[in-house]
Coordinates of C-alpha atoms in Angstrom, one line a residue:
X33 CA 21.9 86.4 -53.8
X34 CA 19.9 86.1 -50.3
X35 CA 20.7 88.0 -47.4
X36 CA 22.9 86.3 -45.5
X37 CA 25.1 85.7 -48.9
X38 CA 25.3 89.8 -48.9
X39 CA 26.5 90.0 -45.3
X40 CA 29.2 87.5 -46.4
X41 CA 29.8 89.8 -49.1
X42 CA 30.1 92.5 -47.0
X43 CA 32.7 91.2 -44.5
X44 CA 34.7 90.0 -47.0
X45 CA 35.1 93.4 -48.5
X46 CA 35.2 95.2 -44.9
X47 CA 38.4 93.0 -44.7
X48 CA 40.6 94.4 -47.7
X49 CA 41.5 97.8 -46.0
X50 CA 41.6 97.8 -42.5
X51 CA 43.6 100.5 -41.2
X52 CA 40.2 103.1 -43.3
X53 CA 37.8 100.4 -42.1
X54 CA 39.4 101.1 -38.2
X55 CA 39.6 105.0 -39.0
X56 CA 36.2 105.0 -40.0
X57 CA 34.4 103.2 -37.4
X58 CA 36.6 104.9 -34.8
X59 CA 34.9 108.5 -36.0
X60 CA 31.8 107.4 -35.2
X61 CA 32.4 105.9 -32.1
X62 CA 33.9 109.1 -31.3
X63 CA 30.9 111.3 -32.1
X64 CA 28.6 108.4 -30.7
X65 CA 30.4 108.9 -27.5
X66 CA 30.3 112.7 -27.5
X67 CA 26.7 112.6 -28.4
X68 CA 25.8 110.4 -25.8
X69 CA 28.0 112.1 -23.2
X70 CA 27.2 115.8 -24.0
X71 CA 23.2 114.6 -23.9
X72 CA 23.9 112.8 -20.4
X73 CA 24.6 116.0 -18.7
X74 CA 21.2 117.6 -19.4
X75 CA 19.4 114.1 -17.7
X76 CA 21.9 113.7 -14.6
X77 CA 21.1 117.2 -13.6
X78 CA 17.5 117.0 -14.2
X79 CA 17.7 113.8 -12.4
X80 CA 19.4 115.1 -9.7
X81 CA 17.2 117.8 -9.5
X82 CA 13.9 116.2 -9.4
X83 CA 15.3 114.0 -6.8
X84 CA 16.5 116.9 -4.9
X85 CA 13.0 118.3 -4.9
X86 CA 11.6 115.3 -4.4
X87 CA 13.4 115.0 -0.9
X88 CA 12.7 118.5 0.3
X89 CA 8.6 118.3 0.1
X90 CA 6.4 115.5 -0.5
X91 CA 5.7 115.2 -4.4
X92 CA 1.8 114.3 -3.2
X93 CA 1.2 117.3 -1.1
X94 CA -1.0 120.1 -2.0
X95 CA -0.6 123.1 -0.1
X96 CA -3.6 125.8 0.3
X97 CA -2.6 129.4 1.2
X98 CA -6.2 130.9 1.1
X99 CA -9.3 131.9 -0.9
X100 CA -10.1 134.3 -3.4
X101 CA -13.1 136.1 -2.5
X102 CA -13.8 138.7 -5.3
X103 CA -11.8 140.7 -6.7
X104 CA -8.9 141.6 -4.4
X105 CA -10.0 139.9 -1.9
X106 CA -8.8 137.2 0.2
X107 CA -10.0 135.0 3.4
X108 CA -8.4 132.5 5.5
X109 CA -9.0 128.6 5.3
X110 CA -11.5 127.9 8.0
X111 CA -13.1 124.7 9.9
X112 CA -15.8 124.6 7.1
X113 CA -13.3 124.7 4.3
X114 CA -11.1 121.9 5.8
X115 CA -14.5 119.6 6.0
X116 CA -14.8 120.6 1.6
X117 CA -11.1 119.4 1.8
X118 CA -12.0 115.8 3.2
X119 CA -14.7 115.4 0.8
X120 CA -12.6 115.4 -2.5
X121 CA -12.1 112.4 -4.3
X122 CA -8.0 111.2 -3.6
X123 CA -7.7 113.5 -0.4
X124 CA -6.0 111.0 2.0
X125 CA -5.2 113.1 4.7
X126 CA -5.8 117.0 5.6
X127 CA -3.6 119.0 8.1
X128 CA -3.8 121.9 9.6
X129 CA -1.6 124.0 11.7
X130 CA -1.8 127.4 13.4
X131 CA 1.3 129.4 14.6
X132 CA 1.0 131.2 17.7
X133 CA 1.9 134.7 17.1
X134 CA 4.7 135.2 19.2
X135 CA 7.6 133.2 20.0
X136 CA 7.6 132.0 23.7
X137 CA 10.4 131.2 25.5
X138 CA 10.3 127.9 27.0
X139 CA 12.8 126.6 29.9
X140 CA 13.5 123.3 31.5
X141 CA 16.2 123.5 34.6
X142 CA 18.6 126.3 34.5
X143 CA 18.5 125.7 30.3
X144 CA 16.0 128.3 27.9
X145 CA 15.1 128.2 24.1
X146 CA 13.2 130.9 22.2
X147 CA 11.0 128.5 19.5
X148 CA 8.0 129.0 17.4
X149 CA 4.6 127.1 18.9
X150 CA 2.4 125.6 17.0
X151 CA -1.1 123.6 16.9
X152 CA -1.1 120.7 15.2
X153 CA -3.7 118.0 14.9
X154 CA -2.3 114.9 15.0
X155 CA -4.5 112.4 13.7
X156 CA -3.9 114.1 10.4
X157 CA -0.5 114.6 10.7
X158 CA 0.5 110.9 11.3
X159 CA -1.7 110.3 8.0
X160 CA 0.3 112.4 6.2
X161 CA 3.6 110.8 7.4
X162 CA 4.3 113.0 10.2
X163 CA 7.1 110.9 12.3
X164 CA 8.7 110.3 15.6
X165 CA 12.4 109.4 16.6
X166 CA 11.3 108.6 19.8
X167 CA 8.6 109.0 22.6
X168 CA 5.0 109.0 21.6
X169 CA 2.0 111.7 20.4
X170 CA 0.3 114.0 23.2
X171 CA -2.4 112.3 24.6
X172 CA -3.5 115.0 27.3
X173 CA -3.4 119.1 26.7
X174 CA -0.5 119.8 28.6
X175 CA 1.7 117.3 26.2
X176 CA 3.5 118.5 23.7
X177 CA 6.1 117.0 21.1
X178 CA 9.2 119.2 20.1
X179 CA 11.3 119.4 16.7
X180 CA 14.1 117.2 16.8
X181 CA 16.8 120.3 17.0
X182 CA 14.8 121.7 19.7
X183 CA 17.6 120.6 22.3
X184 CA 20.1 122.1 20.4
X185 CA 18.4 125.8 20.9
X186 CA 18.4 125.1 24.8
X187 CA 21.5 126.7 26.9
X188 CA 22.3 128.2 30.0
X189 CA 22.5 131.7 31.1
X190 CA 26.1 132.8 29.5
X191 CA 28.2 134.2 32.3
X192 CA 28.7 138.2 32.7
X193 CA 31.0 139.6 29.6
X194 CA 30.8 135.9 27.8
X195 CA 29.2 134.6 24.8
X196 CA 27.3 131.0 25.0
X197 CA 27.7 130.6 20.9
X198 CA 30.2 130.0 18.7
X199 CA 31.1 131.9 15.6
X200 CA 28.8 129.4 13.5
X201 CA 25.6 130.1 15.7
X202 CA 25.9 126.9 17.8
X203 CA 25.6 127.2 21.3
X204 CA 29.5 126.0 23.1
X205 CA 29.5 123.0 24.6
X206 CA 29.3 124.0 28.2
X207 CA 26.3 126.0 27.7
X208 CA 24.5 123.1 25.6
X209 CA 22.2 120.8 26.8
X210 CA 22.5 117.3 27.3
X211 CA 19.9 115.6 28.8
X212 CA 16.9 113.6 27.9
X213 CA 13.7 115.4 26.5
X214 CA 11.4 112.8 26.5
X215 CA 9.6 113.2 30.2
X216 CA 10.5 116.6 30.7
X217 CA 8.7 119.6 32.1
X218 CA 8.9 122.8 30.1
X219 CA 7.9 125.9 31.2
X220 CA 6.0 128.3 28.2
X221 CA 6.3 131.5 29.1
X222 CA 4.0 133.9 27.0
X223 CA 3.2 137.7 27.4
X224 CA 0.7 140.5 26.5
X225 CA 0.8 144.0 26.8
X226 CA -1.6 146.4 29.2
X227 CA -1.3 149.6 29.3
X228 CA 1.8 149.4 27.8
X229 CA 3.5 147.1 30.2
X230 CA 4.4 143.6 29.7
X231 CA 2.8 141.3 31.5
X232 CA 4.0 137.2 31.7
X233 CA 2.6 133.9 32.2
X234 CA 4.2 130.3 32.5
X235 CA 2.4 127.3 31.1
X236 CA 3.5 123.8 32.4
X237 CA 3.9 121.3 29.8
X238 CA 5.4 117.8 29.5
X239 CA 7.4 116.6 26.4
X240 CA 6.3 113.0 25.2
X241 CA 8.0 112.7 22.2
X242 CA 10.8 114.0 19.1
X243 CA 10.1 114.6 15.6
X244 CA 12.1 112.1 13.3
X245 CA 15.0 114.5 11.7
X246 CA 14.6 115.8 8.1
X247 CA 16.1 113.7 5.5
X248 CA 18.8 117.0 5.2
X249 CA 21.3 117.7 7.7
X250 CA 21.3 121.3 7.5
X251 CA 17.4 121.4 7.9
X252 CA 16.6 122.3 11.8
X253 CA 12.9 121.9 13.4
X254 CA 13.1 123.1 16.5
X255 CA 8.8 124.0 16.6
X256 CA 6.9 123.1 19.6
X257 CA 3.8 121.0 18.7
X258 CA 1.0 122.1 21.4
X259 CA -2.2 121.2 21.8
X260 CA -5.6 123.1 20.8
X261 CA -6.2 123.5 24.4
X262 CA -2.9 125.3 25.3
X263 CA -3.2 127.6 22.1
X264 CA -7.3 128.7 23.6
X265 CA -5.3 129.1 26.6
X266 CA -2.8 131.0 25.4
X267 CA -5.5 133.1 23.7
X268 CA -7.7 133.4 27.0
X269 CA -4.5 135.3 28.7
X270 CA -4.0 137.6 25.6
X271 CA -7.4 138.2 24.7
X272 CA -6.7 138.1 21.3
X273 CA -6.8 135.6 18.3
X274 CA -3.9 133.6 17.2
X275 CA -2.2 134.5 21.2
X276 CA -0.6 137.7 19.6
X277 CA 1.2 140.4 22.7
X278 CA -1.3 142.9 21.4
X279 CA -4.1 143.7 19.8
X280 CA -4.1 143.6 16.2
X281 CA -6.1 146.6 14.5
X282 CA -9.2 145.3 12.6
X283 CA -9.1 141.6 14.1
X284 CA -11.9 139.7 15.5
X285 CA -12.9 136.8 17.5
X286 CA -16.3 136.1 15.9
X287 CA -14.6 135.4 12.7
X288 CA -13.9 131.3 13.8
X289 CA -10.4 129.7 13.6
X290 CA -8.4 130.8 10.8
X291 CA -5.3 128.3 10.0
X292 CA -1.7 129.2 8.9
X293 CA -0.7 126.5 6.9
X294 CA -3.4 123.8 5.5
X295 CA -2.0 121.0 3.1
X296 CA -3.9 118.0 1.5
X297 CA -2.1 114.9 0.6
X298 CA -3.5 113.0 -1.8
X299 CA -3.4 109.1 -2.0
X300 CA -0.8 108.8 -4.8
X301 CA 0.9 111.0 -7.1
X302 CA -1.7 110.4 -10.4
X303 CA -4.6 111.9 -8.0
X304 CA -2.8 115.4 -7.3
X305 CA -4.3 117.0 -10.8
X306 CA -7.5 116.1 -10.0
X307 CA -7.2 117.4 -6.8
X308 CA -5.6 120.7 -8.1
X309 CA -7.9 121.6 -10.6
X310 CA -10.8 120.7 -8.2
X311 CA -9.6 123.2 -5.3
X312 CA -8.7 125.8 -8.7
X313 CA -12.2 125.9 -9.5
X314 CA -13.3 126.3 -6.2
X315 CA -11.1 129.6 -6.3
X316 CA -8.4 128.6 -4.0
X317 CA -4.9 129.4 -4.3
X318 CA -2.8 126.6 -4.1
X319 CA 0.7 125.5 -4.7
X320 CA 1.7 121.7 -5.2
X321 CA 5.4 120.4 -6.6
X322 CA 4.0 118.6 -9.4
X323 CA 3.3 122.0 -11.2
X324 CA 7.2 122.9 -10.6
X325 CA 7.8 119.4 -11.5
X326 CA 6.3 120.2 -15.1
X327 CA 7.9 123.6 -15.5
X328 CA 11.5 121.7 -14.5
X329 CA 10.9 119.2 -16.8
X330 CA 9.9 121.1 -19.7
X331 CA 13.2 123.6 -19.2
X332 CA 15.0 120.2 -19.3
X333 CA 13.2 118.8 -22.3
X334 CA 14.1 122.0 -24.2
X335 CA 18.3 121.5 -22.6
X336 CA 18.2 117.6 -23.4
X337 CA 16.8 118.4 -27.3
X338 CA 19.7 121.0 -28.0
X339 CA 22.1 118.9 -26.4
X340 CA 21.3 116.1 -28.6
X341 CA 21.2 118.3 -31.6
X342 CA 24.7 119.8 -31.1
X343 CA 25.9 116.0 -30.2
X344 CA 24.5 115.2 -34.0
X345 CA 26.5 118.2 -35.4
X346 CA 29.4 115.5 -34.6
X347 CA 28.2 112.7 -36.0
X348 CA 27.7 114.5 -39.0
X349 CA 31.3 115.4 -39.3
X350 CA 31.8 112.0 -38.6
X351 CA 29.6 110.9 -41.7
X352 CA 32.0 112.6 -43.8
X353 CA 34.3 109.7 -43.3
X354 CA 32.0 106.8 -44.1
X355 CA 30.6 109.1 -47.3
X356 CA 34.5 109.2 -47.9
X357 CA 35.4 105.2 -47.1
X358 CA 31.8 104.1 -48.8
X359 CA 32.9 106.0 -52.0
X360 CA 36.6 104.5 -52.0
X361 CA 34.9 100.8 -52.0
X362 CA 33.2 101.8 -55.3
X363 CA 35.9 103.0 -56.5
X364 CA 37.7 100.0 -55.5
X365 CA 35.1 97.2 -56.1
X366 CA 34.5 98.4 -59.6
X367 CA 35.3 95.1 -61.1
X368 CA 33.3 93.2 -58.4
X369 CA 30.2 95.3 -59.4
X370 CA 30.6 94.8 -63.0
X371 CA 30.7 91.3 -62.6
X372 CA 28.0 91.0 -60.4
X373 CA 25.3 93.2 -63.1
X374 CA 27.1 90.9 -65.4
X375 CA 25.6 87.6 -64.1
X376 CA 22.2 89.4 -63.5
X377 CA 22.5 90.9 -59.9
X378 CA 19.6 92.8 -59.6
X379 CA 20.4 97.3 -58.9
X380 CA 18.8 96.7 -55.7
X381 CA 20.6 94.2 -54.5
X382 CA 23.8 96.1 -55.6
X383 CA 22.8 99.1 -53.9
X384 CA 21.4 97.4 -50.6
X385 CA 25.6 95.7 -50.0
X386 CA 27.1 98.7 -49.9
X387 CA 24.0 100.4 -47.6
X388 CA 24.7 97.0 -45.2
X389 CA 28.4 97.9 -45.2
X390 CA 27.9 101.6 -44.2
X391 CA 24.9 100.4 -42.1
X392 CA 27.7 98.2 -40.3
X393 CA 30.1 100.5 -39.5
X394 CA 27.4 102.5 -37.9
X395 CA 26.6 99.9 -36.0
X396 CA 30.3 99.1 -34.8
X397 CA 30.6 102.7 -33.9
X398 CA 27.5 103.2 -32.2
X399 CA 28.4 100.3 -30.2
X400 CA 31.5 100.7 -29.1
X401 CA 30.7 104.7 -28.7
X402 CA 27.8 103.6 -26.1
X403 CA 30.9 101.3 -24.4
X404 CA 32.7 104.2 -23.9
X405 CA 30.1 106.7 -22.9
X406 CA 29.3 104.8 -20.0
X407 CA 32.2 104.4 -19.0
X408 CA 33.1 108.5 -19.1
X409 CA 30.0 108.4 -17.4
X410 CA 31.0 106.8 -14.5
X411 CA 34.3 108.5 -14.3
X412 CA 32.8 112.2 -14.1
X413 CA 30.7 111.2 -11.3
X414 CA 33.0 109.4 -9.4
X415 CA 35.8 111.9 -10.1
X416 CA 33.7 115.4 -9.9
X417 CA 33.6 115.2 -6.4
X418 CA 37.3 115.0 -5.5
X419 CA 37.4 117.6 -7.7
X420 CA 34.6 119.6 -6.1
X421 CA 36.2 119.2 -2.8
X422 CA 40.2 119.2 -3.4
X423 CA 40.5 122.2 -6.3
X424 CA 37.8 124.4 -5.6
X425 CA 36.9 123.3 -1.4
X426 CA 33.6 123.2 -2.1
X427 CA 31.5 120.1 -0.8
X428 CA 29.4 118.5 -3.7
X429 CA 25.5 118.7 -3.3
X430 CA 24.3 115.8 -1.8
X431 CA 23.0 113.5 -4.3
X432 CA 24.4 115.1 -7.4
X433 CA 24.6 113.4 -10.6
X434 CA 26.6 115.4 -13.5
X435 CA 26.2 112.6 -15.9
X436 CA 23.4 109.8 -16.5
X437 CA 22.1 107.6 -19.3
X438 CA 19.0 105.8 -19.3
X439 CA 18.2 103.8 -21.6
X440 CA 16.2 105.9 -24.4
X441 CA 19.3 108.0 -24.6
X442 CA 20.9 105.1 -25.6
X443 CA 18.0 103.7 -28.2
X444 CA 18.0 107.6 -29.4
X445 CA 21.8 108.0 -30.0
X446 CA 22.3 105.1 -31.3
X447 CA 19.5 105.2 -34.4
X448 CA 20.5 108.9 -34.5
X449 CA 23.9 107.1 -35.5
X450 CA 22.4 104.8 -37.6
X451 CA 20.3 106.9 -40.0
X452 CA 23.4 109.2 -40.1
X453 CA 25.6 106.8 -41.5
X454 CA 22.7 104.7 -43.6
X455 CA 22.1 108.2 -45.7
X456 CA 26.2 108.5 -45.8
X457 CA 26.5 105.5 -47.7
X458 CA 23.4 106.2 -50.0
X459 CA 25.0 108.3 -52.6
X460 CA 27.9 106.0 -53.1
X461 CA 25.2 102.8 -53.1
X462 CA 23.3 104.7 -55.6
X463 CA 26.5 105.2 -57.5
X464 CA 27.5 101.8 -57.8
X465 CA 24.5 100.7 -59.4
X466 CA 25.3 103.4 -62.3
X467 CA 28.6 101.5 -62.8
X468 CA 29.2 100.8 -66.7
X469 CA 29.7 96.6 -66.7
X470 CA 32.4 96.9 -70.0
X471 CA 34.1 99.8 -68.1
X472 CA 34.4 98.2 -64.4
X473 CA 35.8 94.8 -66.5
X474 CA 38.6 96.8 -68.1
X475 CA 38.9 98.0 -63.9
X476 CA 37.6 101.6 -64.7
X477 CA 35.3 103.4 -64.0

């Protein structure tokens, strides 16, 4: 009896009782389809997640926050450091930026902003990605390029016992600005402290371009970009480093520039480990999203497993059926059996019809189960936003995903099915090969 012989066996049999065969088959679909679906919330969140993240910093940036210098003991990333930077294999671009320590108030017309300045240098920057929505990059000292929400920080002088914002922290209309940037001259107006008295200075500047906005709406930049020339300048009036009002105890100008923020970018995602460990062992402190990457998806892997283990409780209950159905068609099929050992059909073969048939309706299940999962899928993430929005008035995260199913969910849930109800119909298999021939003739067992 060759394989395809058994098959036709099989189907033959599957075909006497329909309304079980239906039952049965329908349970596993059912615990197919909560497997699947209770698994798919642990990877839409995690996908939605990593994309998240993915959005809000650049997955091949490095970011280097100092030096440990002995114990306890911490220094400032310096001109030599960033040169060690540019060395290291995969580094494709280094920036560097330093804030000026206080926040200057710059004016154009009758309209005035309070914003943080800082030195930027560009060549770097536009390496690393850094992008315009219009205008171009300063080409003299006295050219700067501003956030792209700077102009929405710019208002007039509110009018005596009236407020120029709104409840929400935007400025009212009449007070906003409305012009152009691009071409404009700001005045940067800076101060420092003698003798207890504030003294103030105006720096000319021209704006030649506008940051490209963040990929988030609610994310503002409204930062100055100036040139190194108007931070030294800046310095020169304050006499101190960094441009601060006053002087700061224990500081010094013979210590060299000191920057705020220093990030390396490497040239693809692969070369930030090396990168890592390289400035590790060199005893700096860095930060990169690839390690929070790892922790997220190891607090995910841990989620997805349990998930998948409590969606198998239910295929398990389901299993109960085909143990009960496969046991039935021995039962039944008593005669069939008997007459099958009685013109030589080998226990194997015996055994390996009735694992195909439980085998089949595993299959059947599983497939119809994945059918269904999908399309649950789809309907929870098509459907949990109206609900976000119209029950609870809450807007949905951008980007969220409650429910996804890749494909190796799919490969796993469905051989998770398949081994289930294999080992279901193994103990009645096993049992028809014990069937006594004289016995299942008479049609008992």
């Amino acid at each position: 009896m060759n394989l395809k012989d058994q098959f036709r066996f099989v189907r033959q049999n599957m075909k006497k009782n329909k309304t079980r065969l239906f039952m049965t088959i329908l349970a596993t679909a059912i615990g197919c389809t909560f497997l699947i679906v209770l698994a798919s919330v642990g990877f839409g969140l995690h996908k939605s997640i990593i994309q998240d993240v993915m959005e809000d910093s650049l997955v091949t940036e490095v970011q280097v926050h100092g030096k440990e210098a002995g114990e306890g003991n911490f220094q400032g990333i310096k001109d030599e450091d960033i040169q060690h930077f540019q060395e290291i294999t995969g580094v494709k671009a280094v920036t560097r930026r330093q804030s000026l320590q206080q926040s200057p108030i710059f004016k154009t017309e009758d309209y005035t902003a309070q914003s943080e300045a800082v030195s930027a240098y560009f060549p770097e920057e536009v390496k690393a990605g850094f992008e315009l929505s219009e205008g171009r990059l300063p080409e003299k000292g006295n050219e700067v390029v501003v956030g792209s929400s700077f102009a929405d920080g710019l208002s007039l002088e509110p009018k005596e016992g009236e407020n120029a914002f709104n409840e929400d922290g935007t400025i009212k209309e009449e007070y906003a600005y409305k012009g152009e940037l691009v071409g404009k001259t700001i005045e940067m107006e800076i101060i420092k402290m003698e003798d207890g008295k504030e003294i103030k200075k105006s720096i000319p500047l021209t704006i030649t371009g506008v940051t490209k906005k963040p990929s988030k709406e609610w994310m503002q930049i409204r930062t100055v970009f100036i040139s190194e020339d108007t931070f030294k300048e800046v310095e020169a009036f304050t006499g101190t480093p960094g441009g601060s009002p006053e002087q700061v105890e224990g500081a010094s100008e013979d210590t060299g520039r000191i920057y705020d923020r220093v990030s390396l970018y490497a040239k693809d995602v692969e070369a930030v480990t090396g990168i890592n460990d390289k400035l590790k062992d060199g005893n700096y402190m860095v930060y990169s999203i690839v390690n929070e990457m790892k922790q997220i998806n190891m607090v995910f892997t841990i989620l997805k497993i349990g998930l998948l283990f409590i969606g198998t409780i239910a295929l398990i209950i389901a299993s109960i059926g085909i143990y009960n159905t496969m046991t039935m068609a021995v039962t039944e099929r008593a005669p069939d059996i008997g007459i099958m050992k009685a013109i030589g059909a080998h226990p194997k073969t015996i055994k390996r019809i009735f694992v195909l048939e439980s085998s089949y309706i595993g299959l059947l299940g599983a497939l119809i189960g994945t059918i269904v999962a999908y399309g649950i899928s789809y309907a929870v993430n098509l459907a949990l936003p109206l609900v976000l929005e119209r029950v609870f008035e809450e807007a949905p995260p951008e980007g969220l995903m409650l429910s996804y199913i890749p494909w190796s969910l799919t490969l796993i849930s469905v051989a998770i099915c398949l081994t289930v109800t294999i080992f279901s119909g193994w103990r009645p298999a096993k049992r028809a090969t014990q069937v006594d021939v004289l016995k299942a003739m008479r049609r008992e067992v």
